[in-house]
Short mmCIF file of N, CA and C in Angstrom, two decimals:
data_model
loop_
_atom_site.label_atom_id
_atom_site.label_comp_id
_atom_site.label_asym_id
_atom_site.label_seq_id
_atom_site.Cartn_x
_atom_site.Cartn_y
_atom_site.Cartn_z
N UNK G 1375 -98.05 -103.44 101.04
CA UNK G 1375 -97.82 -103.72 99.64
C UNK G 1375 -98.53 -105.03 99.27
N UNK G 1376 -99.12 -105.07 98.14
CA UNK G 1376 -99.64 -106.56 97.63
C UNK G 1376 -98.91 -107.36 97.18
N UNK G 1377 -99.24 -108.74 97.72
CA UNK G 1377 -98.48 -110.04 97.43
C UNK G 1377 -98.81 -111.12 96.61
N UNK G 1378 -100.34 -110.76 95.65
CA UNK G 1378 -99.88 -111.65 94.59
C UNK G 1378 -100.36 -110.80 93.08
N UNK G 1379 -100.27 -111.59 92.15
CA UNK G 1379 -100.51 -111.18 91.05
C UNK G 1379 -101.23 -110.10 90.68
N UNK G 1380 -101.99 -111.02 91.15
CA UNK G 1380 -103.91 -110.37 90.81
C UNK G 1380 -103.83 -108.64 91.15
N UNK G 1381 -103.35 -108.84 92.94
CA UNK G 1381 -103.90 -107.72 93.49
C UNK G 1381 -102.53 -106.58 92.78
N UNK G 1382 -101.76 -106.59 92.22
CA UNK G 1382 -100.54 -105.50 91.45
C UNK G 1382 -101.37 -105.52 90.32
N UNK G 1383 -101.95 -106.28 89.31
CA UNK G 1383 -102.31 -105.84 88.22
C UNK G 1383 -103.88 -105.34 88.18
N UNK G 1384 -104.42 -105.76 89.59
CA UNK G 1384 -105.72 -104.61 89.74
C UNK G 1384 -105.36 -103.06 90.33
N UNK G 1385 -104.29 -103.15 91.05
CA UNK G 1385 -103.27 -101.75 91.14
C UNK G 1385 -103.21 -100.79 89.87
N UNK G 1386 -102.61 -101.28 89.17
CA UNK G 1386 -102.32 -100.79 87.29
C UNK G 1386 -103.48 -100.48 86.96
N UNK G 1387 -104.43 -101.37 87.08
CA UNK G 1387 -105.55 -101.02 86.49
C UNK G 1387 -106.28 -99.89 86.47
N UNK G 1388 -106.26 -99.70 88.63
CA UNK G 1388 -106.97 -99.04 88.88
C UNK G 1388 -106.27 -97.47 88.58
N UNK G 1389 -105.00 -97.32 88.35
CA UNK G 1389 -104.35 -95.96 87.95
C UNK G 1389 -105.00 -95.92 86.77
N UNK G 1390 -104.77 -96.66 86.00
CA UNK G 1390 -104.81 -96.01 84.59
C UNK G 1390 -106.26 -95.49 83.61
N UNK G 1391 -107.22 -96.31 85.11
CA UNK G 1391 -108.38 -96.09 84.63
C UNK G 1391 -108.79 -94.61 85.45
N UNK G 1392 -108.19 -94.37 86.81
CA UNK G 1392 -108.48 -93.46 87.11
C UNK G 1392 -107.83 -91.83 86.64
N UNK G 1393 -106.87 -92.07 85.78
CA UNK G 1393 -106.16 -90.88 84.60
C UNK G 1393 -107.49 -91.13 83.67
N UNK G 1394 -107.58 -92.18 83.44
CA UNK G 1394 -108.71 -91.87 82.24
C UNK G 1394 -109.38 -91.00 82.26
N UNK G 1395 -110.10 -91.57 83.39
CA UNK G 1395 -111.66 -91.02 84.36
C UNK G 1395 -111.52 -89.71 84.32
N UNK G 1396 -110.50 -89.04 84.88
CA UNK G 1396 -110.04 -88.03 84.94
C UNK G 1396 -109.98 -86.61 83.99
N UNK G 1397 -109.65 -87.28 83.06
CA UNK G 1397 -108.91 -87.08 81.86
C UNK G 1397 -110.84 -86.78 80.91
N UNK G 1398 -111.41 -87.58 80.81
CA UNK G 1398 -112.71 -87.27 80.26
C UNK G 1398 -113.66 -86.48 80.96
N UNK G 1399 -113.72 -86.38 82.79
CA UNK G 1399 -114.21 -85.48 83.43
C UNK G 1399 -113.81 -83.95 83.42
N UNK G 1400 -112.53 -83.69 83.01
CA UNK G 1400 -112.10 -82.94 82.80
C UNK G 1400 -112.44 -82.17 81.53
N UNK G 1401 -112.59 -82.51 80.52
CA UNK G 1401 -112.74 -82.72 79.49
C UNK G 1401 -113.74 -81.96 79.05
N UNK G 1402 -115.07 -83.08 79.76
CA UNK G 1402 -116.47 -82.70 79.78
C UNK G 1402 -116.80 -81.06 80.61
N UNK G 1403 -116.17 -81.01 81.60
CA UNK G 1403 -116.02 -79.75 82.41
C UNK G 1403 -116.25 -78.53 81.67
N UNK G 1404 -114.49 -78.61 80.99
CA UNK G 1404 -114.19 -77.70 79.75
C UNK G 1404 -115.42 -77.59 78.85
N UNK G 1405 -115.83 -78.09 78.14
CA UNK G 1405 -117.00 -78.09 77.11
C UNK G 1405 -118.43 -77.69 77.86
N UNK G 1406 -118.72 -78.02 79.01
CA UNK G 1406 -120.15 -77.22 79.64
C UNK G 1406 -119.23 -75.46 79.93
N UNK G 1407 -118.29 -75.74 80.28
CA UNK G 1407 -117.60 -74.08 80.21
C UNK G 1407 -117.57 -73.07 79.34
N UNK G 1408 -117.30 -73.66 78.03
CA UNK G 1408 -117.27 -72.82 76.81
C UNK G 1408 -118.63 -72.91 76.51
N UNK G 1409 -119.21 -73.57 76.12
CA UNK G 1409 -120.90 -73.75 76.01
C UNK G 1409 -121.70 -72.43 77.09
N UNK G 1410 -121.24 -72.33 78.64
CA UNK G 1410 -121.72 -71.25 79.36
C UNK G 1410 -121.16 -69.96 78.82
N UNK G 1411 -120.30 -69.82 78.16
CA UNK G 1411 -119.77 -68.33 78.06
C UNK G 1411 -119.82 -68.26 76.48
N UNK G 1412 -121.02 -69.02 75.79
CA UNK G 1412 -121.45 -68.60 74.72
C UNK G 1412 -121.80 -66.96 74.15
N UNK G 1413 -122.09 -66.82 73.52
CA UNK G 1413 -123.48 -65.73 73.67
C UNK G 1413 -123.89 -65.76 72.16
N UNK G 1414 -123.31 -66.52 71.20
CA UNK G 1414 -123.97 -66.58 70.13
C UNK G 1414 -124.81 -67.92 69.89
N UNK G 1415 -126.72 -67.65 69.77
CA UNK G 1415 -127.70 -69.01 70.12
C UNK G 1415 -126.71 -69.84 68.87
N UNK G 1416 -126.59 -69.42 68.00
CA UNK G 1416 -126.30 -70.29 66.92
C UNK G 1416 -125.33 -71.33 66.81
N UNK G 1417 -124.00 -70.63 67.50
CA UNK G 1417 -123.04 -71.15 67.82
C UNK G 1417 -123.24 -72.26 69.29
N UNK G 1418 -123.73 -71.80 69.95
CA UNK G 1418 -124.31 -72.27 71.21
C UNK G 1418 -125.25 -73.69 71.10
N UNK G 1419 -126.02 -73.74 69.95
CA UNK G 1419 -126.93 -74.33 69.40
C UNK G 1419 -126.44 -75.48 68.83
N UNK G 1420 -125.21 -75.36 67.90
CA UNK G 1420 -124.52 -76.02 67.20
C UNK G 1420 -123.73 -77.20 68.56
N UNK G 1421 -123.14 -76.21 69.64
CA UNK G 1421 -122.29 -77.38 70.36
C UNK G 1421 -123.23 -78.26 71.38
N UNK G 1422 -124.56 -77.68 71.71
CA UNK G 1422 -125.43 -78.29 72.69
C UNK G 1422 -125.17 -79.75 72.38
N UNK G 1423 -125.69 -80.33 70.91
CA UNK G 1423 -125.48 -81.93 71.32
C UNK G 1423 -124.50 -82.28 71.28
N UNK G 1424 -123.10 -81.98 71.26
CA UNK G 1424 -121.33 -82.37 71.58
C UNK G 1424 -121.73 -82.89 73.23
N UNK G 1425 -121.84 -81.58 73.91
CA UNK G 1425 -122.01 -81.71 75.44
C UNK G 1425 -122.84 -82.69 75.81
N UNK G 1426 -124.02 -82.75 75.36
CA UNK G 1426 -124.74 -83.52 75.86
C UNK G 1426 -124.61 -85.26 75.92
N UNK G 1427 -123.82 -85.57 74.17
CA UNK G 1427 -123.08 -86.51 74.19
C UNK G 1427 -122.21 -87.01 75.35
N UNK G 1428 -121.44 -86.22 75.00
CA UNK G 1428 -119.97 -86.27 76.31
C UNK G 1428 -120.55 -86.39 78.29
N UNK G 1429 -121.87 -85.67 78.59
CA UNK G 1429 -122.47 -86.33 79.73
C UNK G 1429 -123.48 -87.17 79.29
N UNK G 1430 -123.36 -87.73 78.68
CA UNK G 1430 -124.36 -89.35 78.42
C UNK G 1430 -123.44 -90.55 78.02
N UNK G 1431 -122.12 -89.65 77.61
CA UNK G 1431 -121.43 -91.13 78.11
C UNK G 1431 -120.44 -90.72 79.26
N UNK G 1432 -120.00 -90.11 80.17
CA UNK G 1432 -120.14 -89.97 81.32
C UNK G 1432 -120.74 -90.96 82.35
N UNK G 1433 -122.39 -90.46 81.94
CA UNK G 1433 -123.51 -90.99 82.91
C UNK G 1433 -123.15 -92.66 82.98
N UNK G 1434 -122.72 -92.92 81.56
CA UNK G 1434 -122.69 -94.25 81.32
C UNK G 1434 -121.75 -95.23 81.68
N UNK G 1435 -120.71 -94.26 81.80
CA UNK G 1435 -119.30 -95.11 82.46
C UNK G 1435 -118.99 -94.56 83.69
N UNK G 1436 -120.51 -94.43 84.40
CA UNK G 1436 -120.48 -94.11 85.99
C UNK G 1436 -119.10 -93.02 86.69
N UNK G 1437 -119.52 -92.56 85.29
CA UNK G 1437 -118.00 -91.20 86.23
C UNK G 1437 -118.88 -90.12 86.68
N UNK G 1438 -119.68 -89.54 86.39
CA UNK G 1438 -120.75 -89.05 87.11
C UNK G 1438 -122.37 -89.45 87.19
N UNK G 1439 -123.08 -89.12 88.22
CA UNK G 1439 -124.53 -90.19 88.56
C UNK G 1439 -124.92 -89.46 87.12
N UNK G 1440 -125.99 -90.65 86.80
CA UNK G 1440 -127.21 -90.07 85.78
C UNK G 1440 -127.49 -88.78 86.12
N UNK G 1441 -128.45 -88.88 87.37
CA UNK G 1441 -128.94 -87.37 87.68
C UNK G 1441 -128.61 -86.66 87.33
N UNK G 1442 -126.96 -86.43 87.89
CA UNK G 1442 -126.16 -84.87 87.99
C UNK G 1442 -125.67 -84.72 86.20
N UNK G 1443 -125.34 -85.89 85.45
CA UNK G 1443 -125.78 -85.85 83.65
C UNK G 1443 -127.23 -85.04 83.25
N UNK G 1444 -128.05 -85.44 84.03
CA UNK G 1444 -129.57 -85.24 83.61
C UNK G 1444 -130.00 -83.55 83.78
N UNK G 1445 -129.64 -83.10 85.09
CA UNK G 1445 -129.53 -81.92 85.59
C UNK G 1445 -128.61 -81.07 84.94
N UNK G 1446 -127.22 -80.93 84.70
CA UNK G 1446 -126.66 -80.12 83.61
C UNK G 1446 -126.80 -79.89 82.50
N UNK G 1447 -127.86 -81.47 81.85
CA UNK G 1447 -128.11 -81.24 80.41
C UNK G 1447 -129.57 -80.42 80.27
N UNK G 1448 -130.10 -80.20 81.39
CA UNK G 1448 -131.31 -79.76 81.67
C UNK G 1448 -130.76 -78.12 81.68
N UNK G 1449 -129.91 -77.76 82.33
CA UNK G 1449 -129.62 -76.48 82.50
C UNK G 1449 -128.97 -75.75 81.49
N UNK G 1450 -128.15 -76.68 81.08
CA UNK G 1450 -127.46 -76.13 79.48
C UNK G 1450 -128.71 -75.96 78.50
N UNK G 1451 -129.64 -76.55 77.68
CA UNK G 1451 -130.31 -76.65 77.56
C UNK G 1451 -131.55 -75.39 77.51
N UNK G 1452 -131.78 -75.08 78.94
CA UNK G 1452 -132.31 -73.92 78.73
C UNK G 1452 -131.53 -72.75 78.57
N UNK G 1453 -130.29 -72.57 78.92
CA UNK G 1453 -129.46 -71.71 79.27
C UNK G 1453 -129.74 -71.22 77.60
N UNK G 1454 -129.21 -72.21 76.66
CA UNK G 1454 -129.21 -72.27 75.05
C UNK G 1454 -130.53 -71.63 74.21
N UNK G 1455 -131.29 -72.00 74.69
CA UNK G 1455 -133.06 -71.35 75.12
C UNK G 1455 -133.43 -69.84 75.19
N UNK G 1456 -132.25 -69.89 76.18
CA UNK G 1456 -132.93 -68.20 76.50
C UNK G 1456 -132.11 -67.45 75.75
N UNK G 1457 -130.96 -67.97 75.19
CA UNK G 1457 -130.07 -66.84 74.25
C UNK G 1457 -130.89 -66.17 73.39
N UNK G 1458 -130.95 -65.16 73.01
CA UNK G 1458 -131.47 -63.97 72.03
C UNK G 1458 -130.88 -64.05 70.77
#
């Protein structure tokens, strides 16, 4: 158990940031999900920049690497592309 201040209220911290974390990864998940099981471009078209938002700030508050932001928005992207 920790014995001074500091290290209990970097404890707290670190919960509440990791519900956050959580909580927006989750989030973001959901929305590349519904975005995959589109099938209307239009509709599909319309939510592309929501998602893409939501992994660019992701990327940004290091809850997932750039890359793996860079690579899903790359795949959504075309996925949105090839709809008919």
């Amino acid at each position: 158990m920790a014995n001074h201040k500091s290290a209990l209220k970097r404890i707290r911290q670190n919960e509440v940031r990791k519900v956050r974390n959580r909580y927006y990864h989750k989030t973001a998940r959901t929305a590349i999900k519904v975005l995959k099981n589109e099938e209307d471009k239009a509709v599909a078209s319309e939510q592309l920049p929501k998602v893409v938002a939501l992994l660019d700030k992701l990327a940004k508050k290091n809850i997932i690497h750039k890359n793996k932001a860079a690579n899903l928005k790359s795949k959504l992207t075309k996925y949105v592309n090839k709809l008919a």
